[in-house]
Amino acid sequence: MNIIETTGLSKSYGKVHALNNLSLTIRQGEVFALLGPNGSGKTTTLGIILGVIFQNNGTYRWFEEENHYSQRRKIGAVLEMPNFYPYLSGTNNLKIASDIKGIDYSDIPRVLRIVGLEDRGKHRFRTYSYGMKQRLAIASALLGNPSVLILDEPTNGLDPQGIAEIRELILRIAAEGITIVLASHILDEVQKVCSHVAVLNKGNLIFKGSVKEMTHPGYTLEMASSDMTLLRKTILEIPEVSGIESESEHWLVSFSSEPDAGIINSMLHNKGILLNHLSRRTKSLESHFLDLLKKQ
Amino acid sequence: MFRLLRIELTKSTSYYVFWGMAALNLMALAGLYWGIQPFIDDKLADASRNSPIPIPAISLYNFPEIWHNLSFMAGSRFFLMFPALVIILLVTNEYSFRTIRQNVIDGLSRTEFFLGKLYLSVFIALFLSLFLLINGFLLGIIHSADVSSVAILSKIHFIAAYFLEVLAFCSLAMMIGFLVPKSIFALGILFVYAVIAEPIATHFVGESYKQFFPLYAMSGVIDVPNSSLMKLFGVQFKDYIDWALVLITLGWTVVFNLISLWIVRKKNL
């Protein structure tokens, strides 16, 4: 089932195009990342599909149904900062969210336990550390076991231990089959947590697909031997080779199909060339991401 | 309706400004209801000593005039400022904490959000009216010569007029809160409008147009009570509720609330 489907969403603030013609589909069970630098349109996208920002153009549909505000009661979402009443206790803040979603208060201790705030529920939100505020926001999103969880930069401003805890939590929730949409500018986070990704830059969608596809190693080998000129000449005789370039101590050889390093090695060996360096080039998500941004 | 009101009341549970203002408001009103007669008695005693003609004593607590006397004083702009201030803060807080955004994300419709605030205003106005009813009833029972049910009930509809005044003023405050979501500016605008701008404006327009100004109409719904002292000076005030002004006040209340609703539905959050 499609959880959310957007067609041609656009939003501009005066002359600034915050979002251009975005069409996306997120399916049930995906851990979907909206990846992009700050100001790329991630929060605008989430704001539109959550009904707090009005788009200039395009449509969106939740759960393959007609739009209705009550659909959002099945969605657990936190946008940007954790937004709560500072003078109310954590528990009272969650009571308000429960009343809005039509959920029994008995779910509050459960979600507080999940995020490790069971001892602080009675304290005022104002007294919480930033990490605790973030965790209360996630607790609020988890109320009533939503079928979709939307998290906007959930690890922003957390210390390394807090980041690790939140990621652990996200993976645990994803394992239960809840669809997760995660907006982030942290590549490492996306690589570790997500199954699918859409990359946004300046409001434009520049890549969508699975994280595996994006981090695909590519068909590139690094090679070096004592006689680099002979090596180059020999390599170019291989029909699958589509390109070769020099990079510091070795040749960077691109293939048109996935190369088998073993076969290539033995072939070169038969021609009397002994390789002193042979390595498969894996492209990190980061270099892919930077490539994508450069292409813009 | 009760769900939305419950959400609003939960929001106010440990908001010290809400409870502080409520306590101040009720203490000030109780002081007014119970203290005004001794105060006037004192003043009249002083005045009589220097007066060539005897000044008749005034009793404010006689049924049925007590309803007119108390609702007139409680409906003065000073006392209406208490609930209006609370309403403005509760509205502007939702913007500064961005909780209006989270409420909508959690699945409240924008109309429901507005209705919650409207129900809270109605709740506050009802509560203050009930407070007036209880205090007025006790004072009347203690001091009034005539405690027949006819005397008690004949002017009790002044409480309904007081309810309308509170609701109208809160609706104006709420609209300003939605228009200008910065609390300090919203409070400033309400104050300047209510205390300076409208009084000046009504001073310069013709008599027949004055009544169309919202606060002028509102204050005219319950006119100055006709005490024997006033009669002495030959001034005649309306000792009844002016239904034309009630209609104008109601109209403005509807307009204020429609504008609030329109803003909530149109603005990005």
PDB file of N, CA, C and O in Angstrom, chain A residues 84-113:
ATOM      1  N   PHE A  84       6.227  21.897  22.547  1.00  0.00           N
ATOM      2  CA  PHE A  84       5.341  21.555  23.661  1.00  0.00           C
ATOM      3  C   PHE A  84       5.079  22.785  24.509  1.00  0.00           C
ATOM      4  O   PHE A  84       5.727  23.819  24.352  1.00  0.00           O
ATOM      5  N   TYR A  85       4.108  22.647  25.435  1.00  0.00           N
ATOM      6  CA  TYR A  85       3.821  23.735  26.380  1.00  0.00           C
ATOM      7  C   TYR A  85       4.849  23.671  27.502  1.00  0.00           C
ATOM      8  O   TYR A  85       4.867  22.701  28.253  1.00  0.00           O
ATOM      9  N   PRO A  86       5.724  24.693  27.616  1.00  0.00           N
ATOM     10  CA  PRO A  86       6.850  24.601  28.553  1.00  0.00           C
ATOM     11  C   PRO A  86       6.423  24.490  30.008  1.00  0.00           C
ATOM     12  O   PRO A  86       7.126  23.871  30.798  1.00  0.00           O
ATOM     13  N   TYR A  87       5.265  25.075  30.352  1.00  0.00           N
ATOM     14  CA  TYR A  87       4.862  25.066  31.761  1.00  0.00           C
ATOM     15  C   TYR A  87       4.092  23.811  32.139  1.00  0.00           C
ATOM     16  O   TYR A  87       3.736  23.630  33.286  1.00  0.00           O
ATOM     17  N   LEU A  88       3.834  22.936  31.173  1.00  0.00           N
ATOM     18  CA  LEU A  88       3.137  21.685  31.486  1.00  0.00           C
ATOM     19  C   LEU A  88       4.145  20.554  31.660  1.00  0.00           C
ATOM     20  O   LEU A  88       5.220  20.571  31.070  1.00  0.00           O
ATOM     21  N   SER A  89       3.771  19.564  32.459  1.00  0.00           N
ATOM     22  CA  SER A  89       4.631  18.395  32.624  1.00  0.00           C
ATOM     23  C   SER A  89       4.642  17.593  31.332  1.00  0.00           C
ATOM     24  O   SER A  89       3.777  17.747  30.473  1.00  0.00           O
ATOM     25  N   GLY A  90       5.643  16.716  31.217  1.00  0.00           N
ATOM     26  CA  GLY A  90       5.719  15.839  30.044  1.00  0.00           C
ATOM     27  C   GLY A  90       4.426  15.061  29.870  1.00  0.00           C
ATOM     28  O   GLY A  90       3.861  14.995  28.775  1.00  0.00           O
ATOM     29  N   THR A  91       3.924  14.513  30.987  1.00  0.00           N
ATOM     30  CA  THR A  91       2.700  13.715  30.920  1.00  0.00           C
ATOM     31  C   THR A  91       1.515  14.549  30.453  1.00  0.00           C
ATOM     32  O   THR A  91       0.737  14.112  29.603  1.00  0.00           O
ATOM     33  N   ASN A  92       1.379  15.776  30.993  1.00  0.00           N
ATOM     34  CA  ASN A  92       0.251  16.616  30.578  1.00  0.00           C
ATOM     35  C   ASN A  92       0.352  17.006  29.108  1.00  0.00           C
ATOM     36  O   ASN A  92      -0.665  17.100  28.413  1.00  0.00           O
ATOM     37  N   ASN A  93       1.571  17.230  28.634  1.00  0.00           N
ATOM     38  CA  ASN A  93       1.743  17.501  27.215  1.00  0.00           C
ATOM     39  C   ASN A  93       1.272  16.314  26.381  1.00  0.00           C
ATOM     40  O   ASN A  93       0.623  16.488  25.351  1.00  0.00           O
ATOM     41  N   LEU A  94       1.600  15.107  26.844  1.00  0.00           N
ATOM     42  CA  LEU A  94       1.174  13.926  26.096  1.00  0.00           C
ATOM     43  C   LEU A  94      -0.342  13.712  26.210  1.00  0.00           C
ATOM     44  O   LEU A  94      -0.960  13.153  25.307  1.00  0.00           O
ATOM     45  N   LYS A  95      -0.930  14.179  27.326  1.00  0.00           N
ATOM     46  CA  LYS A  95      -2.393  14.074  27.460  1.00  0.00           C
ATOM     47  C   LYS A  95      -3.077  14.891  26.375  1.00  0.00           C
ATOM     48  O   LYS A  95      -4.098  14.480  25.815  1.00  0.00           O
ATOM     49  N   ILE A  96      -2.533  16.088  26.105  1.00  0.00           N
ATOM     50  CA  ILE A  96      -3.115  16.938  25.066  1.00  0.00           C
ATOM     51  C   ILE A  96      -3.048  16.240  23.714  1.00  0.00           C
ATOM     52  O   ILE A  96      -4.036  16.157  22.982  1.00  0.00           O
ATOM     53  N   ALA A  97      -1.853  15.681  23.406  1.00  0.00           N
ATOM     54  CA  ALA A  97      -1.705  14.966  22.133  1.00  0.00           C
ATOM     55  C   ALA A  97      -2.672  13.775  22.076  1.00  0.00           C
ATOM     56  O   ALA A  97      -3.283  13.508  21.038  1.00  0.00           O
ATOM     57  N   SER A  98      -2.828  13.066  23.213  1.00  0.00           N
ATOM     58  CA  SER A  98      -3.738  11.903  23.242  1.00  0.00           C
ATOM     59  C   SER A  98      -5.176  12.346  22.998  1.00  0.00           C
ATOM     60  O   SER A  98      -5.909  11.691  22.253  1.00  0.00           O
ATOM     61  N   ASP A  99      -5.580  13.442  23.637  1.00  0.00           N
ATOM     62  CA  ASP A  99      -6.949  13.939  23.451  1.00  0.00           C
ATOM     63  C   ASP A  99      -7.200  14.313  21.998  1.00  0.00           C
ATOM     64  O   ASP A  99      -8.270  14.057  21.460  1.00  0.00           O
ATOM     65  N   ILE A 100      -6.199  14.932  21.372  1.00  0.00           N
ATOM     66  CA  ILE A 100      -6.356  15.318  19.971  1.00  0.00           C
ATOM     67  C   ILE A 100      -6.482  14.079  19.097  1.00  0.00           C
ATOM     68  O   ILE A 100      -7.325  14.001  18.216  1.00  0.00           O
ATOM     69  N   LYS A 101      -5.640  13.076  19.368  1.00  0.00           N
ATOM     70  CA  LYS A 101      -5.652  11.866  18.535  1.00  0.00           C
ATOM     71  C   LYS A 101      -6.773  10.902  18.913  1.00  0.00           C
ATOM     72  O   LYS A 101      -6.990   9.906  18.228  1.00  0.00           O
ATOM     73  N   GLY A 102      -7.446  11.178  20.043  1.00  0.00           N
ATOM     74  CA  GLY A 102      -8.504  10.278  20.486  1.00  0.00           C
ATOM     75  C   GLY A 102      -7.969   8.972  21.037  1.00  0.00           C
ATOM     76  O   GLY A 102      -8.521   7.895  20.804  1.00  0.00           O
ATOM     77  N   ILE A 103      -6.863   9.073  21.793  1.00  0.00           N
ATOM     78  CA  ILE A 103      -6.222   7.881  22.361  1.00  0.00           C
ATOM     79  C   ILE A 103      -6.370   7.919  23.873  1.00  0.00           C
ATOM     80  O   ILE A 103      -6.339   8.984  24.489  1.00  0.00           O
ATOM     81  N   ASP A 104      -6.514   6.738  24.465  1.00  0.00           N
ATOM     82  CA  ASP A 104      -6.631   6.652  25.910  1.00  0.00           C
ATOM     83  C   ASP A 104      -5.310   7.047  26.588  1.00  0.00           C
ATOM     84  O   ASP A 104      -4.236   6.769  26.070  1.00  0.00           O
ATOM     85  N   TYR A 105      -5.443   7.711  27.778  1.00  0.00           N
ATOM     86  CA  TYR A 105      -4.243   8.142  28.502  1.00  0.00           C
ATOM     87  C   TYR A 105      -3.352   6.965  28.914  1.00  0.00           C
ATOM     88  O   TYR A 105      -2.187   7.155  29.252  1.00  0.00           O
ATOM     89  N   SER A 106      -3.906   5.757  28.910  1.00  0.00           N
ATOM     90  CA  SER A 106      -3.139   4.605  29.402  1.00  0.00           C
ATOM     91  C   SER A 106      -1.936   4.305  28.507  1.00  0.00           C
ATOM     92  O   SER A 106      -1.051   3.553  28.883  1.00  0.00           O
ATOM     93  N   ASP A 107      -1.904   4.901  27.327  1.00  0.00           N
ATOM     94  CA  ASP A 107      -0.768   4.656  26.423  1.00  0.00           C
ATOM     95  C   ASP A 107       0.450   5.515  26.806  1.00  0.00           C
ATOM     96  O   ASP A 107       1.559   5.249  26.347  1.00  0.00           O
ATOM     97  N   ILE A 108       0.230   6.534  27.644  1.00  0.00           N
ATOM     98  CA  ILE A 108       1.314   7.479  27.950  1.00  0.00           C
ATOM     99  C   ILE A 108       2.505   6.818  28.662  1.00  0.00           C
ATOM    100  O   ILE A 108       3.642   7.008  28.232  1.00  0.00           O
ATOM    101  N   PRO A 109       2.266   6.010  29.723  1.00  0.00           N
ATOM    102  CA  PRO A 109       3.426   5.370  30.381  1.00  0.00           C
ATOM    103  C   PRO A 109       4.236   4.507  29.413  1.00  0.00           C
ATOM    104  O   PRO A 109       5.461   4.469  29.482  1.00  0.00           O
ATOM    105  N   ARG A 110       3.544   3.835  28.493  1.00  0.00           N
ATOM    106  CA  ARG A 110       4.240   2.965  27.535  1.00  0.00           C
ATOM    107  C   ARG A 110       5.226   3.770  26.678  1.00  0.00           C
ATOM    108  O   ARG A 110       6.408   3.402  26.567  1.00  0.00           O
ATOM    109  N   VAL A 111       4.750   4.869  26.086  1.00  0.00           N
ATOM    110  CA  VAL A 111       5.639   5.621  25.192  1.00  0.00           C
ATOM    111  C   VAL A 111       6.758   6.304  25.979  1.00  0.00           C
ATOM    112  O   VAL A 111       7.873   6.457  25.481  1.00  0.00           O
ATOM    113  N   LEU A 112       6.461   6.712  27.219  1.00  0.00           N
ATOM    114  CA  LEU A 112       7.522   7.316  28.032  1.00  0.00           C
ATOM    115  C   LEU A 112       8.601   6.283  28.332  1.00  0.00           C
ATOM    116  O   LEU A 112       9.797   6.588  28.341  1.00  0.00           O
ATOM    117  N   ARG A 113       8.174   5.046  28.558  1.00  0.00           N
ATOM    118  CA  ARG A 113       9.138   3.971  28.834  1.00  0.00           C
ATOM    119  C   ARG A 113      10.011   3.719  27.594  1.00  0.00           C
ATOM    120  O   ARG A 113      11.220   3.552  27.700  1.00  0.00           O
TER     121      ARG A 113
END
